[in-house]
Short mmCIF file of C-alpha atoms in Angstrom, two decimals:
data_model
loop_
_atom_site.label_atom_id
_atom_site.label_comp_id
_atom_site.label_asym_id
_atom_site.label_seq_id
_atom_site.Cartn_x
_atom_site.Cartn_y
_atom_site.Cartn_z
CA UNK A 1 19.40 21.91 -34.65
CA UNK A 2 16.59 23.98 -34.62
CA UNK A 3 13.35 22.97 -32.33
CA UNK A 4 9.79 23.55 -33.79
CA UNK A 5 7.48 26.03 -31.70
CA UNK A 6 4.86 22.99 -31.27
CA UNK A 7 8.02 20.80 -29.85
CA UNK A 8 8.99 23.61 -27.26
CA UNK A 9 5.16 23.85 -26.32
CA UNK A 10 4.95 19.92 -26.04
CA UNK A 11 7.75 19.62 -23.80
CA UNK A 12 6.61 22.87 -21.98
CA UNK A 13 3.41 20.88 -21.44
CA UNK A 14 4.97 17.80 -20.11
CA UNK A 15 7.15 19.20 -17.83
CA UNK A 16 4.31 21.22 -16.29
CA UNK A 17 2.23 17.77 -15.97
CA UNK A 18 5.38 15.88 -14.63
CA UNK A 19 5.28 18.89 -11.76
CA UNK A 20 1.64 18.37 -11.16
CA UNK A 21 2.03 14.61 -10.78
CA UNK A 22 5.20 15.31 -8.38
CA UNK A 23 3.23 17.18 -6.04
CA UNK A 24 0.38 14.17 -5.50
CA UNK A 25 -0.34 13.99 -1.96
CA UNK A 26 -1.27 10.74 -0.88
CA UNK A 27 -2.58 9.32 2.85
CA UNK A 28 -5.34 6.43 4.25
CA UNK A 29 -7.28 6.07 7.25
CA UNK A 30 -7.86 2.99 9.16
CA UNK A 31 -11.32 2.82 11.17
CA UNK A 32 -13.05 0.89 13.64
CA UNK A 33 -16.88 1.67 15.00
CA UNK A 34 -18.01 -0.85 17.44
CA UNK A 35 -21.49 -0.94 18.71
CA UNK A 36 -23.54 -2.59 21.52
CA UNK A 37 -27.47 -1.84 20.88
CA UNK A 38 -30.58 -3.78 21.76
CA UNK A 39 -32.98 -4.87 19.12
CA UNK A 40 -36.74 -5.12 18.56
CA UNK A 41 -36.39 -8.86 18.84
CA UNK A 42 -33.84 -8.93 22.13
CA UNK A 43 -33.41 -6.65 25.32
CA UNK A 44 -30.10 -7.71 25.37
CA UNK A 45 -27.25 -5.98 23.59
CA UNK A 46 -26.13 -7.04 20.22
CA UNK A 47 -22.67 -6.34 18.85
CA UNK A 48 -22.29 -4.50 15.55
CA UNK A 49 -18.30 -4.44 14.67
CA UNK A 50 -17.13 -2.10 11.25
CA UNK A 51 -13.83 -2.06 10.33
CA UNK A 52 -12.51 -0.15 7.22
CA UNK A 53 -9.76 1.38 5.39
CA UNK A 54 -9.67 4.42 3.20
CA UNK A 55 -6.81 5.45 0.65
CA UNK A 56 -6.91 9.03 -1.23
CA UNK A 57 -4.91 11.10 -3.04
CA UNK A 58 -5.15 14.99 -4.10
CA UNK A 59 -3.00 16.48 -6.98
CA UNK A 60 -2.96 20.33 -7.63
CA UNK A 61 -3.98 21.77 -11.01
CA UNK A 62 -2.13 25.25 -10.49
CA UNK A 63 -0.09 26.79 -8.23
CA UNK A 64 -2.22 27.92 -5.03
CA UNK A 65 -3.99 24.56 -5.29
CA UNK A 66 -7.56 25.79 -5.24
CA UNK A 67 -8.34 23.99 -8.44
CA UNK A 68 -7.48 20.17 -7.92
CA UNK A 69 -8.00 16.33 -8.59
CA UNK A 70 -8.70 14.01 -5.81
CA UNK A 71 -10.13 10.41 -5.23
CA UNK A 72 -10.75 8.58 -2.31
CA UNK A 73 -11.25 4.44 -2.07
CA UNK A 74 -12.70 2.11 0.85
CA UNK A 75 -13.03 -1.24 1.76
CA UNK A 76 -15.17 -2.10 4.79
CA UNK A 77 -15.87 -5.24 6.64
CA UNK A 78 -18.71 -5.70 9.25
CA UNK A 79 -20.18 -7.94 11.53
CA UNK A 80 -23.87 -7.37 12.49
CA UNK A 81 -25.22 -9.72 15.62
CA UNK A 82 -28.75 -7.94 15.08
CA UNK A 83 -29.17 -10.23 11.71
CA UNK A 84 -31.21 -13.15 12.53
CA UNK A 85 -29.69 -15.60 9.72
CA UNK A 86 -26.29 -16.43 10.38
CA UNK A 87 -25.40 -16.79 7.22
CA UNK A 88 -25.77 -13.05 6.41
CA UNK A 89 -23.99 -11.50 9.54
CA UNK A 90 -20.70 -10.89 7.84
CA UNK A 91 -20.56 -8.38 4.99
CA UNK A 92 -18.05 -6.67 2.85
CA UNK A 93 -18.34 -3.46 0.86
CA UNK A 94 -16.04 -1.96 -1.67
CA UNK A 95 -16.51 1.81 -2.82
CA UNK A 96 -15.16 5.18 -4.51
CA UNK A 97 -16.08 7.81 -1.90
CA UNK A 98 -14.57 10.39 -4.20
CA UNK A 99 -13.37 11.15 -7.38
CA UNK A 100 -13.75 14.75 -8.06
CA UNK A 101 -12.03 17.77 -10.43
CA UNK A 102 -12.44 21.07 -9.06
CA UNK A 103 -11.68 24.33 -10.86
CA UNK A 104 -11.47 27.80 -9.11
CA UNK A 105 -11.29 30.63 -10.87
CA UNK A 106 -11.01 34.36 -8.47
CA UNK A 107 -13.10 36.87 -9.61
CA UNK A 108 -12.44 40.77 -8.99
CA UNK A 109 -15.80 40.52 -6.97
CA UNK A 110 -15.77 37.08 -6.15
CA UNK A 111 -14.97 33.40 -7.40
CA UNK A 112 -16.36 30.64 -9.51
CA UNK A 113 -15.95 27.02 -8.47
CA UNK A 114 -16.77 24.05 -10.40
CA UNK A 115 -16.75 20.38 -9.41
CA UNK A 116 -17.65 17.34 -11.40
CA UNK A 117 -17.38 13.56 -10.68
CA UNK A 118 -18.35 11.69 -7.70
CA UNK A 119 -19.07 13.96 -4.43
CA UNK A 120 -20.88 14.04 -1.53
CA UNK A 121 -23.60 17.46 -1.18
CA UNK A 122 -26.54 18.34 0.98
CA UNK A 123 -29.43 20.18 0.74
CA UNK A 124 -30.06 23.49 2.52
CA UNK A 125 -31.51 21.48 5.76
CA UNK A 126 -28.80 18.91 5.72
CA UNK A 127 -31.15 16.36 6.50
CA UNK A 128 -33.34 15.90 2.95
CA UNK A 129 -30.37 15.10 0.79
CA UNK A 130 -27.31 14.54 2.48
CA UNK A 131 -25.12 12.08 0.06
CA UNK A 132 -22.72 10.96 -2.84
CA UNK A 133 -23.65 11.67 -6.33
CA UNK A 134 -22.06 11.40 -9.52
CA UNK A 135 -22.77 14.72 -10.84
CA UNK A 136 -21.38 18.53 -11.08
CA UNK A 137 -22.39 21.63 -9.04
CA UNK A 138 -21.37 25.17 -9.94
CA UNK A 139 -21.00 27.90 -7.45
CA UNK A 140 -20.35 31.54 -8.31
CA UNK A 141 -20.38 34.65 -5.91
CA UNK A 142 -20.15 38.04 -6.59
CA UNK A 143 -21.32 41.15 -5.06
CA UNK A 144 -22.62 39.81 -2.01
CA UNK A 145 -24.95 37.16 -3.63
CA UNK A 146 -23.82 33.66 -3.77
CA UNK A 147 -25.76 31.13 -6.03
CA UNK A 148 -25.22 27.54 -6.74
CA UNK A 149 -26.79 24.85 -9.21
CA UNK A 150 -26.22 21.14 -8.80
CA UNK A 151 -27.17 17.88 -10.68
CA UNK A 152 -26.62 14.24 -10.08
CA UNK A 153 -27.56 10.80 -10.91
CA UNK A 154 -27.55 8.08 -8.23
CA UNK A 155 -27.90 4.92 -10.01
CA UNK A 156 -23.95 3.80 -9.90
CA UNK A 157 -23.77 4.42 -6.18
CA UNK A 158 -23.08 1.41 -3.95
CA UNK A 159 -26.38 0.83 -2.03
CA UNK A 160 -24.39 -0.98 0.79
CA UNK A 161 -23.19 2.53 1.64
CA UNK A 162 -26.26 4.78 0.74
CA UNK A 163 -29.76 4.33 1.44
CA UNK A 164 -32.21 6.36 -0.44
CA UNK A 165 -36.03 6.57 1.31
CA UNK A 166 -38.42 4.47 -0.89
CA UNK A 167 -42.18 4.35 -1.29
CA UNK A 168 -44.96 6.74 0.33
CA UNK A 169 -44.52 5.12 3.80
CA UNK A 170 -40.49 5.69 4.01
CA UNK A 171 -39.74 2.17 3.62
CA UNK A 172 -35.89 2.13 2.89
CA UNK A 173 -35.04 1.49 -0.73
CA UNK A 174 -35.80 -2.13 -1.85
CA UNK A 175 -32.54 -3.06 -3.63
CA UNK A 176 -32.61 -6.69 -3.76
CA UNK A 177 -31.44 -7.62 -0.08
CA UNK A 178 -29.59 -10.78 -1.30
CA UNK A 179 -27.60 -9.38 -3.71
CA UNK A 180 -26.84 -6.61 -1.17
CA UNK A 181 -25.59 -9.10 1.43
CA UNK A 182 -23.50 -11.43 -1.21
CA UNK A 183 -21.84 -8.72 -3.07
CA UNK A 184 -18.96 -6.07 -2.81
CA UNK A 185 -20.58 -3.61 -5.05
CA UNK A 186 -24.72 -3.27 -5.49
CA UNK A 187 -26.03 -0.55 -7.75
CA UNK A 188 -28.38 2.19 -5.91
CA UNK A 189 -31.91 2.95 -6.98
CA UNK A 190 -32.00 5.39 -10.09
CA UNK A 191 -32.71 9.30 -9.88
CA UNK A 192 -31.73 12.16 -11.50
CA UNK A 193 -31.25 14.88 -8.85
CA UNK A 194 -31.12 18.55 -9.22
CA UNK A 195 -31.13 21.22 -6.97
CA UNK A 196 -30.62 25.74 -7.48
CA UNK A 197 -29.48 27.48 -4.28
CA UNK A 198 -29.73 31.32 -3.86
CA UNK A 199 -28.20 33.09 -0.63
CA UNK A 200 -27.93 36.81 0.54
CA UNK A 201 -25.07 36.83 3.33
CA UNK A 202 -25.44 39.75 5.66
CA UNK A 203 -28.34 41.46 3.72
CA UNK A 204 -29.29 42.97 6.68
CA UNK A 205 -28.16 43.33 10.28
CA UNK A 206 -25.50 40.17 9.60
CA UNK A 207 -28.75 38.39 8.89
CA UNK A 208 -28.33 35.29 5.52
CA UNK A 209 -31.29 34.65 3.88
CA UNK A 210 -31.25 31.43 1.69
CA UNK A 211 -33.82 30.02 -0.82
CA UNK A 212 -33.58 26.62 -2.30
CA UNK A 213 -35.23 24.47 -5.08
CA UNK A 214 -34.69 20.72 -5.08
CA UNK A 215 -36.20 17.91 -7.33
CA UNK A 216 -35.89 14.21 -6.98
CA UNK A 217 -37.15 12.45 -10.33
CA UNK A 218 -37.16 8.66 -10.19
CA UNK A 219 -35.84 6.42 -13.28
CA UNK A 220 -37.03 3.51 -12.16
CA UNK A 221 -40.37 1.70 -13.85
CA UNK A 222 -42.07 2.40 -10.36
CA UNK A 223 -42.23 6.34 -9.65
CA UNK A 224 -41.81 8.12 -6.36
CA UNK A 225 -40.99 11.49 -7.39
CA UNK A 226 -40.24 14.09 -4.47
CA UNK A 227 -39.89 18.20 -4.67
CA UNK A 228 -38.87 20.49 -2.31
CA UNK A 229 -38.63 24.52 -1.76
CA UNK A 230 -36.74 25.45 1.37
CA UNK A 231 -36.31 28.89 2.76
CA UNK A 232 -33.40 29.76 5.25
CA UNK A 233 -32.73 32.59 8.00
CA UNK A 234 -29.76 32.95 10.41
CA UNK A 235 -27.64 35.48 11.77
CA UNK A 236 -26.74 36.74 15.25
CA UNK A 237 -29.47 37.99 17.83
CA UNK A 238 -27.14 39.47 20.30
CA UNK A 239 -23.60 38.35 20.18
CA UNK A 240 -22.68 35.65 21.02
CA UNK A 241 -26.43 34.16 20.76
CA UNK A 242 -27.23 32.80 17.03
CA UNK A 243 -29.87 31.52 15.65
CA UNK A 244 -30.74 29.67 12.60
CA UNK A 245 -34.52 28.46 11.06
CA UNK A 246 -35.71 26.68 8.32
CA UNK A 247 -38.86 25.71 6.77
CA UNK A 248 -39.11 23.38 3.77
CA UNK A 249 -42.10 22.52 1.64
CA UNK A 250 -42.32 18.95 0.02
CA UNK A 251 -44.22 17.64 -2.78
CA UNK A 252 -44.37 13.32 -3.48
CA UNK A 253 -45.82 11.80 -5.59
CA UNK A 254 -45.80 7.77 -6.06
CA UNK A 255 -46.61 5.70 -8.64
CA UNK A 256 -48.56 8.60 -10.36
CA UNK A 257 -50.83 9.16 -7.71
CA UNK A 258 -51.85 12.38 -5.68
CA UNK A 259 -49.14 14.76 -4.79
CA UNK A 260 -48.83 14.79 -1.31
CA UNK A 261 -47.42 17.86 0.63
CA UNK A 262 -45.25 17.93 3.77
CA UNK A 263 -43.53 20.07 5.83
CA UNK A 264 -40.06 20.18 7.70
CA UNK A 265 -39.26 23.11 9.67
CA UNK A 266 -36.42 23.44 12.10
CA UNK A 267 -35.10 26.04 14.79
CA UNK A 268 -32.53 26.35 16.99
CA UNK A 269 -30.68 29.21 19.26
CA UNK A 270 -27.01 28.87 20.08
CA UNK A 271 -24.89 30.50 22.83
CA UNK A 272 -21.33 30.49 22.58
CA UNK A 273 -19.85 31.65 25.89
CA UNK A 274 -16.34 32.55 26.03
CA UNK A 275 -15.28 29.51 27.57
CA UNK A 276 -13.29 26.28 26.96
CA UNK A 277 -14.94 26.66 23.81
CA UNK A 278 -18.49 26.10 24.61
CA UNK A 279 -21.48 25.85 22.93
CA UNK A 280 -25.36 25.78 24.23
CA UNK A 281 -27.88 25.18 21.80
CA UNK A 282 -31.98 24.96 22.05
CA UNK A 283 -33.11 23.08 19.26
CA UNK A 284 -36.65 22.18 17.73
CA UNK A 285 -37.75 20.17 14.87
CA UNK A 286 -41.26 19.10 13.12
CA UNK A 287 -41.65 16.53 10.49
CA UNK A 288 -45.07 16.75 9.60
CA UNK A 289 -47.58 13.77 9.57
CA UNK A 290 -51.22 14.33 8.71
CA UNK A 291 -52.20 17.52 10.45
CA UNK A 292 -54.30 19.68 8.56
CA UNK A 293 -53.69 19.85 5.06
CA UNK A 294 -50.49 18.27 5.18
CA UNK A 295 -49.32 14.48 4.54
CA UNK A 296 -46.46 12.64 6.00
CA UNK A 297 -43.00 14.01 5.23
CA UNK A 298 -40.85 12.42 2.41
CA UNK A 299 -37.16 13.08 2.36
CA UNK A 300 -34.45 11.09 0.31
CA UNK A 301 -31.54 10.17 2.01
CA UNK A 302 -32.15 7.91 5.04
CA UNK A 303 -31.41 9.54 8.29
CA UNK A 304 -31.74 8.67 11.98
CA UNK A 305 -34.10 11.25 13.62
CA UNK A 306 -34.69 9.35 16.92
CA UNK A 307 -31.94 6.35 18.41
CA UNK A 308 -35.25 3.97 18.88
CA UNK A 309 -35.24 0.45 17.70
CA UNK A 310 -36.43 1.45 14.08
CA UNK A 311 -34.16 4.40 13.92
CA UNK A 312 -36.76 6.87 13.29
CA UNK A 313 -36.97 9.05 10.02
CA UNK A 314 -38.03 12.24 9.90
CA UNK A 315 -41.22 12.25 9.34
CA UNK A 316 -44.28 11.92 11.36
CA UNK A 317 -42.76 13.84 14.70
CA UNK A 318 -41.78 16.56 16.74
CA UNK A 319 -38.74 16.93 19.00
CA UNK A 320 -37.48 19.75 21.08
CA UNK A 321 -34.04 19.49 23.44
CA UNK A 322 -31.00 20.98 24.49
CA UNK A 323 -27.48 19.93 23.71
CA UNK A 324 -24.06 21.01 25.05
CA UNK A 325 -20.23 21.03 23.97
CA UNK A 326 -17.43 22.00 26.02
CA UNK A 327 -13.50 21.41 25.09
CA UNK A 328 -11.85 21.11 28.87
CA UNK A 329 -8.39 20.32 26.73
CA UNK A 330 -7.30 21.25 23.47
CA UNK A 331 -7.65 17.59 22.35
CA UNK A 332 -10.25 16.76 24.21
CA UNK A 333 -14.44 17.50 23.35
CA UNK A 334 -17.15 16.70 25.51
CA UNK A 335 -20.84 16.58 24.52
CA UNK A 336 -24.13 16.15 25.73
CA UNK A 337 -27.97 16.47 24.65
CA UNK A 338 -31.83 15.29 25.13
CA UNK A 339 -34.59 15.65 23.32
CA UNK A 340 -38.25 15.32 24.16
CA UNK A 341 -39.99 13.23 21.49
CA UNK A 342 -43.47 13.40 20.33
CA UNK A 343 -45.29 11.40 17.84
CA UNK A 344 -46.74 13.30 14.89
CA UNK A 345 -48.35 10.54 12.98
CA UNK A 346 -51.86 12.85 13.72
CA UNK A 347 -52.60 14.19 16.88
CA UNK A 348 -49.41 15.30 18.49
CA UNK A 349 -48.85 13.16 21.68
CA UNK A 350 -45.66 12.55 23.92
CA UNK A 351 -43.93 9.25 22.69
CA UNK A 352 -40.83 9.13 25.03
CA UNK A 353 -37.34 10.89 25.71
CA UNK A 354 -33.73 10.48 24.30
CA UNK A 355 -30.35 11.35 25.86
CA UNK A 356 -26.89 11.11 24.49
CA UNK A 357 -23.52 11.41 26.40
CA UNK A 358 -19.58 11.27 24.43
CA UNK A 359 -16.51 12.58 24.24
CA UNK A 360 -13.99 13.11 21.56
CA UNK A 361 -10.39 12.42 22.30
CA UNK A 362 -7.64 13.59 19.59
CA UNK A 363 -4.57 11.65 21.22
CA UNK A 364 -2.28 12.95 18.35
CA UNK A 365 -2.87 14.61 15.02
CA UNK A 366 -3.24 11.24 13.26
CA UNK A 367 -5.17 9.04 16.10
CA UNK A 368 -8.90 9.66 17.28
CA UNK A 369 -11.11 8.13 19.74
CA UNK A 370 -14.57 8.71 20.40
CA UNK A 371 -17.04 7.07 22.77
CA UNK A 372 -20.50 8.17 23.13
CA UNK A 373 -23.40 6.18 25.06
CA UNK A 374 -27.09 7.02 24.20
CA UNK A 375 -30.23 5.91 25.23
CA UNK A 376 -34.36 6.11 24.00
CA UNK A 377 -36.97 5.55 26.52
CA UNK A 378 -40.43 5.40 24.72
CA UNK A 379 -43.74 4.69 25.32
CA UNK A 380 -45.26 1.22 24.11
CA UNK A 381 -48.30 3.26 22.53
CA UNK A 382 -45.95 3.96 19.65
CA UNK A 383 -43.44 1.40 19.23
CA UNK A 384 -44.81 1.06 15.70
CA UNK A 385 -44.52 4.87 14.56
CA UNK A 386 -41.36 5.76 16.98
CA UNK A 387 -40.09 2.06 17.95
CA UNK A 388 -39.43 0.87 21.36
CA UNK A 389 -36.87 1.94 23.88
CA UNK A 390 -33.24 1.52 22.98
CA UNK A 391 -29.88 1.67 24.77
CA UNK A 392 -26.70 2.17 22.82
CA UNK A 393 -23.06 2.45 23.13
CA UNK A 394 -20.68 3.36 20.13
CA UNK A 395 -16.82 3.41 20.09
CA UNK A 396 -15.03 5.18 17.08
CA UNK A 397 -11.45 5.20 16.43
CA UNK A 398 -9.19 6.24 13.55
CA UNK A 399 -5.43 5.93 12.55
CA UNK A 400 -4.81 8.24 9.50
CA UNK A 401 -1.56 8.02 7.82
#
């Protein structure tokens, strides 16, 4: 009996799909995060305990594995003793952290990568936007040029796992807080995100220059639209000394009001001596307040700039400091750092100092432990803008399987 050409093709496709299915990789992570810290209401240390389990899979779509499909789900429990209402101290959250298709195509002079689904992405600064989104990204590298375009929607994310900054005064998102406590999954505020990035790696003297345009368009009834233009430069000064520098102009409009302009500028000088994988860094960051023609800088994703009781955002502040890491053993890393903190709401004034000491220990390939101790010691005059003094101890442990 003769087989038709159509049946042969169908059989080959089924066998190919089956072979890829058997190549599926799976795994998981069990994590424990314990934090002791004081709050505004009390100088005594309060416990925040988080436990979670993540399950993931990855299946290749071609022989070299550069094209693939991957996903990850997470379930987390949290006990937060800083919450005053006893009925809201215990929380549950369920999420799909990752659900992504990646297609990779090699070219004679570079490559093209297309990603679609739910995945993490960040802007050029790593501060303004650093979170998951549902969307797509196209990246291309050819003839010494790197270009990428990114678009995403935030309205299907779990608001319990991502905090979008809202309103002109940097209040965190106003998603129904009661729903946040009661439900496993709460939809986040709706934004359309778009970004285009252009980089010229090693354009001169091993220097890399990059430019990015980024926008966040609100789809809610009350609009808080933000647009950003960033320029960045990094490379070696004299090996093993390197630097990085970026500056962002942000334009924010709240509820149809006037557009306000802010600035985020950061820089670092990094030194890598050839000793125990050591690194030393001198860092500086300015997020504008009301200085000259600038208003308070408005980011998008919530991020802690100062470890005070307010967990101050990247707005209306200046900080500068030193940090260092060293790896005395192959599975042990020590880290330390400190910053001088200045309030930049209007005039730039000294507000306090913060420091951190920590270690990360990789017991075996699948078991890790992290401990760090930090303090912010602030002046009472800036308790409203920066926050009060805070002492914090964190212990993180994870087991992969």
